[in-house]
Amino acid sequence: MESTGRLTGRTALVTGGGSGIGAATAELFAREGAKVVVADINGSNASVTVERIQEDGSTAEPFAADVSDESQVKELVDFAVRTYGSLDVLQNYASERRLVERDVFVAEADAAVWTGQLGVDLMGCVLTAKHAVPHMISSGGGSITNATSLAAWLSLESRPAYATAKAAVIGLTKTLATEYGKEGVRTNAIAPGHIVSPATERMYSEEQTQVMLDHVSAPRLGRPDDVALAALFLASPESSFINGQVIVVDGGMSAYAPMVPSFRRLAADS
Ligand SMILES: NC(=O)c1ccc[n+]([C@@H]2O[C@H](COP(=O)([O-])OP(=O)(O)OC[C@H]3O[C@@H](n4cnc5c(N)ncnc54)[C@H](O)[C@@H]3O)[C@@H](O)[C@H]2O)c1
């Protein structure tokens, strides 16, 4: 896609930038003129994203940090401001995926799984915002986007800690929007549906991925770029009056009544 320089002059910090949606967002934002700090707990994956950005002639630096650790988050934000002189855009995509198989029904809950999931997916957003917002206010404003999920309001039956963390991210997003909107800092959330990423390729079998496709009201499954393009809109001045909202990027997966697939099956059988 042709760059339109919509983020020229901005500094963006992308957590979870070593993979999937975070990596696609970091690459798109850099192409659109932002100077990007690509943060990930996996520092070598963050460096791979940065190499791709630099090969493209754009500007980025990697930073290895665990977003659930406040001292590392403070160092990360300080690094962004020291390196590029400001912090205007924060994108929170870091997600604890290693706990997925142990995130089971609540009656079998392992407290460590809940602490780990909430620590990264929720507290990562809290801590990055805590340290980024003062810089944004001092430079006249900024934009924060947090990753939530359809799982926040459509239960997957299992994965309760993930669903709860993502639901809490919506509450946090609306609170941040209210607390700092008057000072020019907007906070929104993106709720992806099923997006093909390294994480979802590991998590879902081929048969399950086909089920996802059956439930998308689009000819294909979602791609990381679909989310990155929505994130670009939320980070750019074009969305300057949008604050505290959840933008769903799901190809229509959450748009229809639950009985539609059964009706389709009945129609196909008759
Ligand atoms: N892919 C989807 O279908 C989908 C659907 C709904 C929501 N989401 C959300 O979008 C975001 C990105 O999803 P994805 O599929 O690209 O995930 P992904 O697993 O490909 O990427 C997540 C990244 O976060 C990093 N990370 C994990 N723990 C971290 C920590 N403590 N500190 C810093 N980085 C850490 C990982 O190393 C990884 O690079 C996540 O928040 C996810 O919950 C994705």
Tab-separated table of C-alpha atoms and ligand atoms in Angstrom:
chain	number	residue	atom	x	y	z
A	1	MET	CA	0.000	0.000	0.000
A	2	GLU	CA	1.232	3.497	-0.914
A	3	SER	CA	2.353	5.529	2.141
A	4	THR	CA	0.442	8.729	2.784
A	5	GLY	CA	2.706	9.896	5.644
A	6	ARG	CA	-0.193	10.011	8.082
A	7	LEU	CA	2.112	9.577	11.099
A	8	THR	CA	5.002	11.748	9.969
A	9	GLY	CA	6.657	13.464	12.940
A	10	ARG	CA	5.142	11.048	15.488
A	11	THR	CA	6.862	8.587	17.778
A	12	ALA	CA	5.029	5.305	18.309
A	13	LEU	CA	5.637	2.595	20.878
A	14	VAL	CA	4.246	-0.836	19.947
A	15	THR	CA	4.229	-3.634	22.536
A	16	GLY	CA	4.036	-7.207	21.289
A	17	GLY	CA	5.764	-5.851	18.180
A	18	GLY	CA	7.766	-9.020	17.628
A	19	SER	CA	4.868	-10.992	16.172
A	20	GLY	CA	1.511	-10.994	14.426
A	21	ILE	CA	-0.672	-7.910	14.775
A	22	GLY	CA	1.928	-5.906	16.735
A	23	ALA	CA	4.589	-6.529	14.079
A	24	ALA	CA	2.206	-5.583	11.239
A	25	THR	CA	1.207	-2.421	13.107
A	26	ALA	CA	4.823	-1.406	13.771
A	27	GLU	CA	5.674	-1.919	10.087
A	28	LEU	CA	2.641	0.015	8.823
A	29	PHE	CA	3.178	2.902	11.261
A	30	ALA	CA	6.847	3.167	10.224
A	31	ARG	CA	5.837	3.185	6.546
A	32	GLU	CA	3.408	6.001	7.402
A	33	GLY	CA	6.281	8.102	8.760
A	34	ALA	CA	6.333	7.305	12.491
A	35	LYS	CA	9.543	6.603	14.362
A	36	VAL	CA	8.739	3.327	16.064
A	37	VAL	CA	9.994	1.576	19.178
A	38	VAL	CA	9.223	-2.123	18.753
A	39	ALA	CA	8.929	-3.691	22.209
A	40	ASP	CA	8.565	-7.361	22.977
A	41	ILE	CA	9.530	-9.775	25.732
A	42	ASN	CA	11.212	-11.657	22.890
A	43	GLY	CA	13.950	-9.180	22.008
A	44	SER	CA	15.204	-11.108	18.975
A	45	ASN	CA	11.725	-11.116	17.411
A	46	ALA	CA	11.508	-7.352	18.057
A	47	SER	CA	14.845	-6.986	16.232
A	48	VAL	CA	13.533	-8.983	13.254
A	49	THR	CA	10.570	-6.586	12.933
A	50	VAL	CA	12.955	-3.628	13.146
A	51	GLU	CA	15.219	-5.116	10.441
A	52	ARG	CA	12.208	-5.369	8.109
A	53	ILE	CA	11.304	-1.725	8.857
A	54	GLN	CA	14.854	-0.499	8.286
A	55	GLU	CA	15.177	-2.493	5.029
A	56	ASP	CA	12.080	-0.590	3.926
A	57	GLY	CA	13.968	2.692	4.585
A	58	SER	CA	11.927	3.617	7.680
A	59	THR	CA	12.938	4.290	11.290
A	60	ALA	CA	12.632	1.937	14.264
A	61	GLU	CA	14.502	0.597	17.283
A	62	PRO	CA	13.897	-2.683	19.142
A	63	PHE	CA	13.542	-2.916	22.917
A	64	ALA	CA	13.268	-6.109	24.978
A	65	ALA	CA	10.834	-5.607	27.854
A	66	ASP	CA	8.282	-7.523	29.879
A	67	VAL	CA	5.219	-5.258	30.030
A	68	SER	CA	4.059	-6.829	33.295
A	69	ASP	CA	7.172	-5.488	35.070
A	70	GLU	CA	6.856	-1.802	35.959
A	71	SER	CA	10.584	-1.060	36.123
A	72	GLN	CA	11.050	-2.508	32.607
A	73	VAL	CA	8.066	-0.506	31.318
A	74	LYS	CA	9.512	2.692	32.756
A	75	GLU	CA	12.855	1.959	31.047
A	76	LEU	CA	11.009	1.248	27.792
A	77	VAL	CA	9.078	4.524	27.824
A	78	ASP	CA	12.212	6.465	28.855
A	79	PHE	CA	14.092	4.798	25.968
A	80	ALA	CA	11.419	5.892	23.443
A	81	VAL	CA	11.452	9.496	24.677
A	82	ARG	CA	15.265	9.614	24.897
A	83	THR	CA	15.713	8.114	21.416
A	84	TYR	CA	13.096	10.068	19.490
A	85	GLY	CA	12.382	13.098	21.705
A	86	SER	CA	8.675	12.437	22.407
A	87	LEU	CA	6.027	9.732	22.668
A	88	ASP	CA	2.799	10.382	20.776
A	89	VAL	CA	1.298	6.973	20.038
A	90	LEU	CA	1.067	3.873	22.238
A	91	GLN	CA	-0.099	0.542	20.828
A	92	ASN	CA	-0.626	-2.292	23.318
A	93	TYR	CA	-0.632	-5.749	21.675
A	94	ALA	CA	1.478	-7.791	24.111
A	95	SER	CA	-0.425	-10.900	25.126
A	96	GLU	CA	0.482	-13.893	27.261
A	97	ARG	CA	-0.203	-16.824	24.916
A	98	ARG	CA	1.886	-19.484	26.703
A	99	LEU	CA	-0.848	-20.008	29.298
A	100	VAL	CA	-3.626	-20.794	26.805
A	101	GLU	CA	-3.742	-24.535	27.430
A	102	ARG	CA	-3.880	-24.040	31.212
A	103	ASP	CA	-6.567	-21.319	31.025
A	104	VAL	CA	-9.471	-23.693	31.574
A	105	PHE	CA	-12.900	-23.755	33.202
A	106	VAL	CA	-13.144	-21.627	36.351
A	107	ALA	CA	-13.806	-24.603	38.661
A	108	GLU	CA	-10.353	-25.880	37.617
A	109	ALA	CA	-8.655	-22.468	37.701
A	110	ASP	CA	-4.947	-22.203	38.437
A	111	ALA	CA	-4.382	-18.876	40.201
A	112	ALA	CA	-0.929	-18.532	38.589
A	113	VAL	CA	-2.520	-18.641	35.130
A	114	TRP	CA	-4.913	-15.849	36.061
A	115	THR	CA	-2.122	-13.748	37.552
A	116	GLY	CA	0.020	-14.283	34.443
A	117	GLN	CA	-2.740	-13.504	31.937
A	118	LEU	CA	-3.965	-10.420	33.804
A	119	GLY	CA	-0.358	-9.357	34.448
A	120	VAL	CA	0.454	-9.079	30.745
A	121	ASP	CA	-2.824	-8.420	28.891
A	122	LEU	CA	-4.317	-6.012	31.441
A	123	MET	CA	-1.468	-4.701	33.592
A	124	GLY	CA	0.727	-4.261	30.504
A	125	CYS	CA	-1.839	-1.700	29.282
A	126	VAL	CA	-2.054	-0.066	32.725
A	127	LEU	CA	1.710	0.256	33.190
A	128	THR	CA	2.536	1.489	29.688
A	129	ALA	CA	-0.254	4.088	29.950
A	130	LYS	CA	0.906	5.131	33.428
A	131	HIS	CA	4.390	5.950	32.121
A	132	ALA	CA	3.439	7.203	28.641
A	133	VAL	CA	0.549	9.554	29.500
A	134	PRO	CA	2.647	12.244	31.289
A	135	HIS	CA	4.902	12.505	28.207
A	136	MET	CA	1.878	12.727	25.912
A	137	ILE	CA	0.292	15.459	28.027
A	138	SER	CA	3.506	17.471	28.158
A	139	SER	CA	3.765	17.427	24.349
A	140	GLY	CA	0.113	18.413	23.841
A	141	GLY	CA	-1.608	15.061	23.426
A	142	GLY	CA	-1.408	11.528	22.120
A	143	SER	CA	-3.273	8.391	21.157
A	144	ILE	CA	-3.396	5.026	22.919
A	145	THR	CA	-4.856	1.846	21.427
A	146	ASN	CA	-5.305	-1.281	23.539
A	147	ALA	CA	-5.940	-4.772	22.171
A	148	THR	CA	-9.119	-6.324	23.472
A	149	SER	CA	-10.953	-9.232	21.818
A	150	LEU	CA	-14.405	-10.487	20.890
A	151	ALA	CA	-13.701	-12.893	23.770
A	152	ALA	CA	-14.425	-9.969	26.129
A	153	TRP	CA	-18.156	-10.289	25.427
A	154	LEU	CA	-18.572	-13.512	23.410
A	155	SER	CA	-17.542	-16.415	25.593
A	156	LEU	CA	-15.268	-19.076	24.105
A	157	GLU	CA	-16.509	-21.355	26.907
A	158	SER	CA	-12.937	-21.999	28.067
A	159	ARG	CA	-10.152	-19.353	28.400
A	160	PRO	CA	-11.821	-17.435	31.244
A	161	ALA	CA	-8.663	-15.581	32.359
A	162	TYR	CA	-8.058	-14.318	28.808
A	163	ALA	CA	-11.705	-13.230	28.425
A	164	THR	CA	-11.629	-11.463	31.774
A	165	ALA	CA	-8.352	-9.674	31.023
A	166	LYS	CA	-9.719	-8.486	27.666
A	167	ALA	CA	-13.026	-7.338	29.234
A	168	ALA	CA	-11.054	-5.386	31.830
A	169	VAL	CA	-9.057	-3.741	29.018
A	170	ILE	CA	-12.333	-2.205	27.770
A	171	GLY	CA	-13.040	-0.739	31.221
A	172	LEU	CA	-9.498	0.588	31.399
A	173	THR	CA	-9.801	2.084	27.911
A	174	LYS	CA	-12.976	3.992	28.758
A	175	THR	CA	-11.493	5.192	32.038
A	176	LEU	CA	-8.269	6.432	30.410
A	177	ALA	CA	-10.342	8.151	27.701
A	178	THR	CA	-12.296	9.992	30.389
A	179	GLU	CA	-9.339	10.770	32.654
A	180	TYR	CA	-7.054	12.257	29.988
A	181	GLY	CA	-9.273	13.225	27.034
A	182	LYS	CA	-9.454	16.866	28.136
A	183	GLU	CA	-5.656	16.949	28.004
A	184	GLY	CA	-5.601	15.686	24.421
A	185	VAL	CA	-4.829	12.028	25.087
A	186	ARG	CA	-7.330	9.716	23.361
A	187	THR	CA	-7.641	6.034	24.287
A	188	ASN	CA	-9.484	3.472	22.194
A	189	ALA	CA	-9.493	-0.305	21.905
A	190	ILE	CA	-9.490	-2.688	18.963
A	191	ALA	CA	-11.329	-5.992	19.216
A	192	PRO	CA	-10.081	-8.369	16.540
A	193	GLY	CA	-12.126	-11.417	15.621
A	194	HIS	CA	-10.141	-14.361	14.272
A	195	ILE	CA	-6.920	-13.026	12.753
A	196	VAL	CA	-4.401	-15.465	11.317
A	197	SER	CA	-1.188	-14.842	13.297
A	198	PRO	CA	1.643	-17.029	14.628
A	199	ALA	CA	-0.345	-17.302	17.877
A	200	THR	CA	-3.647	-18.409	16.328
A	201	GLU	CA	-1.846	-20.795	13.946
A	202	ARG	CA	-0.404	-22.510	17.029
A	203	MET	CA	-3.674	-22.398	18.982
A	204	TYR	CA	-6.194	-23.670	16.410
A	205	SER	CA	-6.181	-26.843	14.299
A	206	GLU	CA	-6.975	-26.760	10.579
A	207	GLU	CA	-10.525	-27.955	11.330
A	208	GLN	CA	-11.027	-25.240	13.947
A	209	THR	CA	-9.674	-22.612	11.547
A	210	GLN	CA	-12.242	-23.798	8.983
A	211	VAL	CA	-14.964	-23.307	11.642
A	212	MET	CA	-13.698	-19.743	12.125
A	213	LEU	CA	-13.955	-19.150	8.382
A	214	ASP	CA	-17.551	-20.491	8.409
A	215	HIS	CA	-18.386	-17.831	11.007
A	216	VAL	CA	-16.896	-14.866	9.137
A	217	SER	CA	-19.267	-12.846	6.954
A	218	ALA	CA	-16.421	-12.213	4.529
A	219	PRO	CA	-14.738	-14.300	1.827
A	220	ARG	CA	-11.581	-14.798	3.922
A	221	LEU	CA	-10.155	-14.843	7.419
A	222	GLY	CA	-8.630	-11.726	8.956
A	223	ARG	CA	-4.982	-10.776	8.539
A	224	PRO	CA	-2.743	-8.757	10.915
A	225	ASP	CA	-2.821	-5.901	8.375
A	226	ASP	CA	-6.615	-5.626	8.727
A	227	VAL	CA	-6.105	-4.719	12.386
A	228	ALA	CA	-3.064	-2.518	11.678
A	229	LEU	CA	-5.108	-0.403	9.244
A	230	ALA	CA	-7.802	0.214	11.886
A	231	ALA	CA	-5.019	1.051	14.364
A	232	LEU	CA	-3.573	3.540	11.873
A	233	PHE	CA	-6.913	5.336	11.712
A	234	LEU	CA	-7.134	5.466	15.527
A	235	ALA	CA	-3.556	6.767	15.803
A	236	SER	CA	-3.925	9.405	13.102
A	237	PRO	CA	-5.474	12.902	13.389
A	238	GLU	CA	-8.403	11.687	11.222
A	239	SER	CA	-9.877	10.089	14.363
A	240	SER	CA	-9.255	13.096	16.625
A	241	PHE	CA	-12.878	13.122	17.930
A	242	ILE	CA	-13.020	9.370	18.596
A	243	ASN	CA	-12.253	8.549	22.221
A	244	GLY	CA	-13.135	5.667	24.531
A	245	GLN	CA	-14.471	3.405	21.779
A	246	VAL	CA	-14.023	-0.233	20.852
A	247	ILE	CA	-13.535	-0.806	17.125
A	248	VAL	CA	-14.384	-4.361	16.113
A	249	VAL	CA	-12.300	-5.850	13.270
A	250	ASP	CA	-13.880	-9.255	12.776
A	251	GLY	CA	-15.239	-9.572	9.225
A	252	GLY	CA	-18.764	-9.590	10.652
A	253	MET	CA	-18.191	-12.531	13.006
A	254	SER	CA	-20.095	-10.832	15.841
A	255	ALA	CA	-22.820	-9.284	13.662
A	256	TYR	CA	-25.329	-12.093	13.294
A	257	ALA	CA	-27.743	-13.938	15.561
A	258	PRO	CA	-26.358	-17.230	16.944
A	259	MET	CA	-28.919	-19.364	15.078
A	260	VAL	CA	-27.776	-18.253	11.580
A	261	PRO	CA	-25.276	-21.127	11.021
A	262	SER	CA	-27.985	-23.644	12.000
A	263	PHE	CA	-30.473	-22.003	9.597
A	264	ARG	CA	-27.836	-22.168	6.842
A	265	ARG	CA	-27.260	-25.868	7.561
A	266	LEU	CA	-31.018	-26.551	7.457
A	267	ALA	CA	-31.330	-24.674	4.152
A	268	ALA	CA	-28.385	-26.637	2.685
A	269	ASP	CA	-29.925	-29.966	3.817
A	270	SER	CA	-33.391	-29.236	2.376
B	1	LIG	N1	-4.933	-13.000	16.460
B	1	LIG	C1	-6.198	-12.929	16.842
B	1	LIG	O1	-7.069	-13.628	16.282
B	1	LIG	C2	-6.620	-12.026	17.970
B	1	LIG	C3	-7.983	-11.964	18.303
B	1	LIG	C4	-8.392	-11.132	19.345
B	1	LIG	C5	-7.463	-10.377	20.044
B	1	LIG	N2	-6.142	-10.450	19.702
B	1	LIG	C6	-5.200	-9.654	20.495
B	1	LIG	O2	-4.316	-8.937	19.634
B	1	LIG	C7	-3.008	-8.888	20.209
B	1	LIG	C8	-1.982	-9.475	19.248
B	1	LIG	O3	-2.351	-10.805	18.942
B	1	LIG	P1	-1.432	-11.743	18.025
B	1	LIG	O4	-2.305	-12.859	17.571
B	1	LIG	O5	-0.687	-10.942	17.059
B	1	LIG	O6	-0.434	-12.329	19.149
B	1	LIG	P2	1.042	-12.910	19.066
B	1	LIG	O7	1.154	-13.973	20.103
B	1	LIG	O8	1.427	-13.255	17.651
B	1	LIG	O9	1.913	-11.662	19.550
B	1	LIG	C9	1.935	-11.289	20.895
B	1	LIG	C10	3.327	-10.792	21.220
B	1	LIG	O10	3.347	-10.395	22.602
B	1	LIG	C11	4.607	-10.730	23.115
B	1	LIG	N3	4.550	-10.827	24.579
B	1	LIG	C12	4.045	-11.836	25.321
B	1	LIG	N4	4.208	-11.573	26.616
B	1	LIG	C13	4.816	-10.358	26.709
B	1	LIG	C14	5.254	-9.561	27.780
B	1	LIG	N5	5.086	-9.961	29.063
B	1	LIG	N6	5.840	-8.367	27.522
B	1	LIG	C15	6.032	-7.960	26.238
B	1	LIG	N7	5.651	-8.698	25.170
B	1	LIG	C16	5.044	-9.877	25.405
B	1	LIG	C17	4.946	-12.069	22.465
B	1	LIG	O11	6.338	-12.367	22.536
B	1	LIG	C18	4.427	-11.841	21.050
B	1	LIG	O12	5.460	-11.350	20.219
B	1	LIG	C19	-3.103	-9.635	21.532
B	1	LIG	O13	-3.330	-8.730	22.592
B	1	LIG	C20	-4.298	-10.531	21.355
B	1	LIG	O14	-4.921	-10.886	22.568
B	1	LIG	C21	-5.697	-11.255	18.692
